[in-house]
C-alpha cells in the first residue's frame, strides 16, 4: 500500500483547524481520498458534492498534474503529493 | 444589546458593548457566514457557506472556539439536490431545527451534533413544482408553537405542520403568488415569503413580509390580510417584532427589480398597532441617500428594547429603545447576511 501526502489550503481551517498536511495511504487515488476522509470527515462536504464529484471550484493536483479525480482507480504512486486548492474565483 | 454577531460575505464579526461598541473578527475569514443560532443546551451555532467549498454547521461553547459538525445537514448521496447554504436555526424544546437551501428542513436531537432530514417537508408531494427566487430556493424561517410549526420557503410559500413535522400543508390563502395575476390563488406554487414573525403569546398571530406585500394572519395562516398603510413600498425582506411592546419592524425596499430604499431613504418602519399602520421608526436615519438593502436575516431583536438591522453595504443600525432612536455603528463590514443578538 502506497503512502502519500495531501496538502490542504489554509482556507479550510474551519474544517480541520491548523492541519495543512495529511499522510494517507492506499493502492489507488480513490483509496487515498477515502483515507483522507476517514481522518478528517469534515472535509467531505467541502471537497465533494452530493454526487461525490469534486466541487467545481476546488482544484486537485497529483504530483503536479491537475485532475478532477474522476477515475479513482488510478494507481497511487509511493510518495505521491496530492494538493487541494480553491480555484481563483469568489470575489 | 450586549453582543451582536454579524455574518457577512467575508467572515463573521462580534460586536460587544462595554461602555462603547468594540468589534472583533473576522472569524471564519474568507467564508460566508449566513446564520447564527443557539442549541437547546446553549451551544452557539453558525452556518457557513463558500464560493468554493460546501455549506456546514459549526458549534461553539463561547463564540471563540468553533468546531465543524461532522454529521451536518445533508441530502442523500447521489441526489441532484445540493446543500448550498444554512439559512436559519430554531429550537423547540430539546429539538433543534435548521432550514437550508436547496429548500429543506433538518432536525437535531443532540444539540446540533447529528442532523436528520424532515422528510415530510423535504419530500413534500408538491416539491416537483417548487422553484427558486433570486436568493435561491431556501427554507429560511421556522416558527414553533408546541407541536405546531410554520416554515417559510422562498419562492414556494408557508408550510404548516400540526404534528411536529410529520406532515405539512401550504398556508398562503390571501397572498397572491409571485408570478401570475394578482388574484390568481389557484396555482399550486410560487409564493415567495421573505420573512415571518409571530406573537409568542398567541402563535396564530403571524406577520409576513412577502415578495408581494406585507401581511398578517390571526388564525395561524388560514387566511392572510394585506397590511401596508403608511409604507413607501410593500417589497422588502426583513421583519421582526418586539414582543413586550408589540412593535413590528420592516425595512421597505422599492421593488423586486430595484431592491433599494425608495429614493435612497433608508429606514426601518415601525407599526405599534399590529400592522394596521406604519411610520418611519423614530429618528437617527441617515439624511444622505443610501443605496443599500437589508436582507431577510439581517434584523435582530433582543426582546428588551434592542433592535438592529444590517445592510448589504455593511452598516449596522441599532436602536436600544424599541425603535425611537437609531444610531449607525462606526464600523463598515462586508455585505451583511445575518445579524443575531446573542
XYZ file of C-alpha atoms in Angstrom:
433
model
C 0.000 0.000 0.000
C 1.449 3.345 -1.064
C 1.741 6.358 1.174
C 1.013 9.886 0.015
C 0.782 13.370 1.480
C -2.258 15.560 0.988
C -1.819 19.335 1.188
C -4.798 21.457 2.186
C -5.340 25.197 1.748
C -5.443 27.471 4.775
C -8.991 28.432 3.832
C -10.140 25.027 5.106
C -9.125 25.919 8.655
C -12.764 25.991 9.870
C -12.983 22.315 8.894
C -9.630 20.931 10.035
C -8.035 23.546 12.265
C -4.344 24.172 11.674
C -3.803 20.934 9.713
C -2.128 21.594 6.355
C -0.585 18.168 5.575
C -2.229 14.781 5.995
C -0.490 11.465 5.464
C -2.749 8.990 3.678
C -2.362 5.521 2.246
C -3.953 3.385 -0.428
C -3.368 1.486 -3.610
C -5.391 3.913 -5.707
C -6.360 7.573 -5.780
C -9.807 6.585 -4.536
C -8.359 4.762 -1.533
C -6.102 7.716 -0.764
C -9.099 10.056 -0.722
C -11.045 7.608 1.425
C -8.098 7.569 3.823
C -8.133 11.375 3.931
C -11.869 11.497 4.654
C -11.581 8.883 7.396
C -9.039 11.056 9.173
C -10.876 14.292 8.540
C -14.555 13.555 7.806
C -15.416 17.260 7.913
C -13.582 17.667 4.597
C -16.070 15.587 2.631
C -18.720 18.291 2.315
C -16.134 20.867 1.280
C -14.216 18.887 -1.332
C -17.002 16.789 -2.855
C -20.653 17.340 -3.718
C -23.639 15.074 -3.075
C -22.731 13.042 -6.145
C -19.167 12.509 -4.871
C -17.765 14.747 -7.578
C -15.005 17.225 -6.868
C -16.691 20.583 -6.324
C -16.475 22.833 -9.396
C -14.344 25.482 -7.708
C -11.995 23.051 -5.967
C -8.810 22.084 -7.787
C -6.820 18.908 -7.226
C -3.276 18.123 -8.331
C -1.492 14.782 -8.047
C 2.240 15.141 -8.425
C 1.649 18.492 -10.106
C -0.860 17.217 -12.657
C -4.362 18.625 -12.386
C -7.131 16.060 -12.097
C -10.856 16.056 -11.363
C -10.413 12.675 -9.619
C -12.994 11.126 -11.937
C -11.024 7.908 -12.265
C -10.480 6.791 -8.722
C -8.890 3.524 -9.816
C -5.648 5.195 -10.884
C -2.728 3.553 -9.065
C -1.314 5.696 -6.286
C 2.444 6.039 -6.559
C 4.595 5.834 -3.427
C 5.280 9.300 -2.047
C 2.669 10.979 -4.206
C 1.814 14.592 -3.423
C -1.885 15.378 -3.576
C -2.784 19.044 -3.367
C -6.202 20.622 -2.988
C -6.653 24.307 -3.726
C -9.550 26.676 -4.110
C -9.886 27.964 -7.648
C -9.232 31.603 -8.484
C -12.790 32.735 -8.058
C -15.004 34.160 -5.428
C -14.879 37.965 -5.312
C -27.998 44.712 23.296
C -24.691 43.430 24.633
C -23.349 41.091 21.977
C -24.195 41.276 18.325
C -22.952 38.714 15.812
C -22.580 39.963 12.253
C -22.482 37.352 9.487
C -21.104 38.656 6.219
C -19.866 37.758 2.761
C -16.375 37.546 4.249
C -16.451 36.120 7.727
C -18.280 36.983 10.916
C -17.662 39.704 13.438
C -18.601 40.153 17.063
C -19.724 43.468 18.434
C -19.627 43.797 22.203
C -20.930 46.729 24.179
C -18.985 47.666 27.276
C -19.361 51.403 27.545
C -18.835 51.615 23.818
C -19.083 49.129 20.961
C -15.954 47.101 20.268
C -15.524 44.880 17.233
C -13.555 41.653 16.908
C -13.009 39.402 13.918
C -13.187 38.271 11.321
C -13.935 34.744 12.378
C -14.100 32.249 9.510
C -12.125 34.608 7.237
C -12.985 34.072 3.595
C -16.228 32.245 4.360
C -19.787 33.429 4.090
C -21.442 33.334 7.491
C -25.125 33.011 6.795
C -26.838 32.081 10.057
C -26.420 32.125 13.815
C -28.324 30.281 16.497
C -28.326 28.625 19.908
C -28.850 24.944 20.579
C -31.173 23.869 23.403
C -28.139 23.453 25.692
C -26.950 26.969 24.863
C -24.220 25.967 22.416
C -23.671 28.656 19.811
C -24.215 27.739 16.170
C -23.033 29.242 12.916
C -23.870 28.340 9.345
C -21.071 28.709 6.811
C -21.108 28.767 3.033
C -18.406 29.370 0.485
C -17.713 30.265 -3.107
C -15.525 27.163 -3.277
C -16.496 24.675 -0.584
C -19.670 23.192 0.881
C -22.070 24.577 3.461
C -21.525 23.457 7.039
C -22.700 23.869 10.617
C -20.229 24.891 13.317
C -20.648 24.784 17.106
C -19.011 26.797 19.858
C -19.243 26.955 23.627
C -18.028 30.552 23.770
C -18.215 32.257 20.338
C -14.415 31.941 20.105
C -13.565 28.248 19.680
C -15.572 26.695 16.845
C -15.774 23.133 15.600
C -17.436 21.887 12.447
C -20.190 19.316 12.871
C -19.307 16.022 11.171
C -22.837 14.843 10.512
C -24.402 18.110 9.476
C -27.495 18.633 7.357
C -27.029 16.874 4.031
C -29.139 15.454 1.257
C -28.701 11.785 0.423
C -25.700 10.867 -1.720
C -26.443 10.609 -5.386
C -29.262 13.130 -5.270
C -29.041 16.141 -7.554
C -30.328 18.278 -4.662
C -27.446 20.316 -3.256
C -26.942 21.805 0.182
C -25.860 25.339 -0.670
C -26.490 27.358 2.443
C -27.653 27.154 6.044
C -30.351 29.808 6.330
C -31.718 29.554 9.825
C -31.682 27.719 13.152
C -34.577 27.383 15.592
C -35.311 25.392 18.702
C -38.447 23.759 20.011
C -37.917 22.169 23.401
C -34.967 19.808 23.114
C -35.087 19.753 19.323
C -33.001 21.952 17.092
C -34.007 22.701 13.500
C -32.128 24.098 10.528
C -33.591 25.471 7.322
C -31.384 25.260 4.249
C -31.005 25.859 0.508
C -31.857 23.749 -1.546
C -35.104 24.048 0.328
C -35.023 21.618 3.201
C -35.621 21.220 6.887
C -33.346 19.209 9.182
C -33.590 18.366 12.871
C -31.117 17.502 15.568
C -31.891 15.922 18.917
C -28.355 16.248 20.295
C -27.763 19.994 20.194
C -26.550 20.042 16.633
C -24.033 17.185 16.575
C -26.098 14.980 14.264
C -28.820 16.019 11.848
C -31.619 14.174 10.083
C -33.919 15.346 7.294
C -37.554 16.201 7.999
C -38.890 14.028 5.227
C -42.471 15.296 5.331
C -41.309 18.684 4.149
C -38.219 17.791 2.140
C -40.126 15.206 0.103
C -43.445 17.071 0.075
C -45.781 15.963 -2.692
C -45.703 19.435 -4.238
C -41.918 19.613 -4.402
C -41.670 18.920 -8.113
C -43.322 22.268 -8.749
C -41.159 24.287 -6.343
C -38.783 26.788 -7.881
C -36.209 29.263 -6.564
C -36.211 33.024 -6.275
C -33.228 35.285 -6.851
C -31.789 34.267 -3.480
C -32.153 30.576 -4.170
C -34.774 28.083 -3.041
C -34.410 28.263 0.678
C -36.175 27.318 3.884
C -35.322 30.468 5.798
C -37.798 30.882 8.623
C -39.149 28.443 11.196
C -41.809 29.265 13.799
C -42.911 26.933 16.586
C -45.824 26.564 18.955
C -45.666 23.227 20.726
C -46.358 20.584 18.065
C -47.263 23.278 15.513
C -44.679 24.573 13.093
C -44.569 27.049 10.233
C -41.736 27.010 7.688
C -41.212 29.809 5.184
C -39.689 28.740 1.881
C -38.767 31.107 -0.909
C -40.145 31.118 -3.586
C -42.611 28.445 -2.542
C -44.727 29.555 0.410
C -45.504 28.942 4.065
C -45.845 25.316 5.132
C -47.687 24.472 8.326
C -47.498 21.344 10.459
C -49.810 20.441 13.323
C -47.932 17.266 14.228
C -44.313 18.122 14.979
C -43.310 17.995 11.342
C -44.887 14.643 10.474
C -46.976 16.327 7.766
C -47.146 19.760 6.169
C -49.701 21.811 4.269
C -49.076 25.057 2.456
C -50.827 28.068 4.023
C -50.843 31.064 1.677
C -54.515 31.864 1.245
C -54.970 35.588 0.674
C -51.460 36.144 -0.657
C -51.008 36.430 -4.426
C -48.355 34.204 -5.944
C -45.156 35.868 -7.080
C -45.676 35.034 -10.708
C -49.076 35.401 -12.284
C -52.175 37.543 -11.923
C -52.640 39.221 -8.548
C -55.868 37.470 -7.769
C -54.899 34.049 -9.061
C -54.520 31.953 -5.933
C -55.324 28.732 -7.702
C -51.796 27.965 -8.828
C -50.021 25.344 -6.781
C -46.694 27.069 -6.480
C -44.818 30.329 -6.289
C -45.451 32.134 -3.021
C -42.281 33.991 -2.192
C -42.416 34.557 1.539
C -39.445 36.670 2.636
C -39.857 36.782 6.401
C -42.139 35.749 9.258
C -42.552 36.747 12.874
C -45.142 35.581 15.384
C -46.617 36.559 18.726
C -45.284 34.092 21.314
C -48.396 34.671 23.420
C -50.687 33.720 20.541
C -48.942 31.809 17.782
C -51.939 32.228 15.473
C -50.883 35.844 15.077
C -48.163 35.869 12.414
C -46.824 38.746 10.345
C -45.285 38.210 6.933
C -43.012 40.228 4.671
C -43.688 38.717 1.287
C -42.389 39.393 -2.189
C -45.815 40.813 -2.975
C -46.510 42.775 0.182
C -46.831 42.800 3.955
C -49.468 40.553 5.513
C -50.777 39.220 8.799
C -52.866 36.324 9.870
C -54.769 35.896 13.110
C -55.727 32.282 12.527
C -52.381 30.606 12.087
C -52.275 31.153 8.347
C -55.694 30.019 7.192
C -56.138 33.492 5.774
C -53.671 36.346 5.300
C -54.637 40.021 5.002
C -52.612 42.834 3.493
C -51.303 45.476 5.959
C -49.338 48.214 4.225
C -50.819 51.581 5.243
C -48.001 54.081 5.593
C -45.274 52.039 3.915
C -43.410 53.664 1.000
C -43.169 50.249 -0.711
C -44.519 46.828 0.062
C -41.387 44.924 -1.006
C -38.707 44.031 1.490
C -37.116 41.140 3.307
C -36.610 41.809 6.995
C -39.414 41.658 9.524
C -39.251 41.453 13.305
C -41.305 42.045 16.407
C -40.555 43.320 19.893
C -42.874 41.120 21.886
C -43.118 43.228 25.035
C -44.343 46.317 23.204
C -45.842 44.536 20.211
C -43.871 46.818 17.897
C -43.310 45.444 14.405
C -40.411 46.399 12.150
C -39.907 46.091 8.397
C -37.410 47.704 6.024
C -39.217 48.630 2.787
C -37.330 48.398 -0.492
C -38.554 49.870 -3.756
C -39.389 46.705 -5.701
C -38.041 43.327 -6.678
C -36.474 44.940 -9.733
C -34.693 47.559 -7.591
C -34.072 46.233 -4.114
C -33.056 49.535 -2.589
C -34.732 52.042 -0.271
C -37.274 54.252 -2.036
C -35.402 57.379 -3.176
C -32.445 56.253 -1.085
C -34.304 56.974 2.162
C -33.117 54.075 4.242
C -35.208 53.472 7.351
C -36.939 50.773 9.282
C -40.666 51.286 9.535
C -42.490 50.507 12.739
C -46.064 49.593 13.489
C -47.395 49.952 17.002
C -50.888 48.736 16.173
C -50.226 45.177 14.981
C -49.606 46.296 11.427
C -52.708 48.452 10.861
C -50.457 51.445 10.171
C -46.741 52.041 9.703
C -44.408 55.004 10.024
C -40.687 55.637 9.966
C -39.237 54.147 13.117
C -38.043 57.032 15.243
C -35.049 59.224 14.463
C -31.440 58.807 13.512
C -31.671 57.552 9.942
C -29.127 58.994 7.514
C -30.033 62.216 5.734
C -27.882 61.320 2.730
C -29.180 58.842 0.207
C -28.327 55.214 0.961
C -28.269 52.855 -1.990
C -28.145 49.675 0.009
C -30.556 46.962 1.031
C -31.385 44.859 4.085
C -31.635 41.099 3.674
C -34.097 38.806 5.431
C -31.841 37.563 8.236
C -30.255 40.971 8.812
C -32.626 42.040 11.543
C -32.443 41.026 15.185
C -34.259 41.980 18.353
C -33.076 41.196 21.864
C -36.613 41.478 23.318
C -35.521 44.052 25.888
C -35.777 47.036 23.557
C -32.806 46.384 21.288
C -33.367 46.291 17.525
C -30.616 46.101 14.917
C -30.543 45.908 11.151
C -27.557 45.315 8.872
C -27.242 46.481 5.304
C -25.773 44.984 2.175
C -23.457 47.996 2.280
C -22.068 46.765 5.586
C -23.543 49.194 8.115
C -25.291 48.181 11.322
C -28.064 50.439 12.607
C -29.027 49.978 16.222
C -31.827 51.119 18.494
C -31.832 50.445 22.216
C -35.290 51.954 22.807
C -37.548 49.815 20.640
C -37.055 51.964 17.596
C -37.403 55.515 18.969
C -33.792 56.455 18.196
C -31.286 54.813 15.884
C -27.508 55.003 15.611
C -25.253 53.825 12.818
C -22.362 51.912 14.386
C -18.972 53.231 13.254
C -17.831 50.057 11.504
C -18.018 49.057 7.850
C -18.499 45.357 7.164
C -18.725 43.279 4.013
C -22.258 42.566 2.716
C -24.263 41.576 5.771
C -26.206 38.300 5.532
C -27.197 37.753 9.150
C -27.423 39.560 12.454
C -28.015 37.953 15.820
C -28.315 39.288 19.318
C -26.562 36.638 21.403
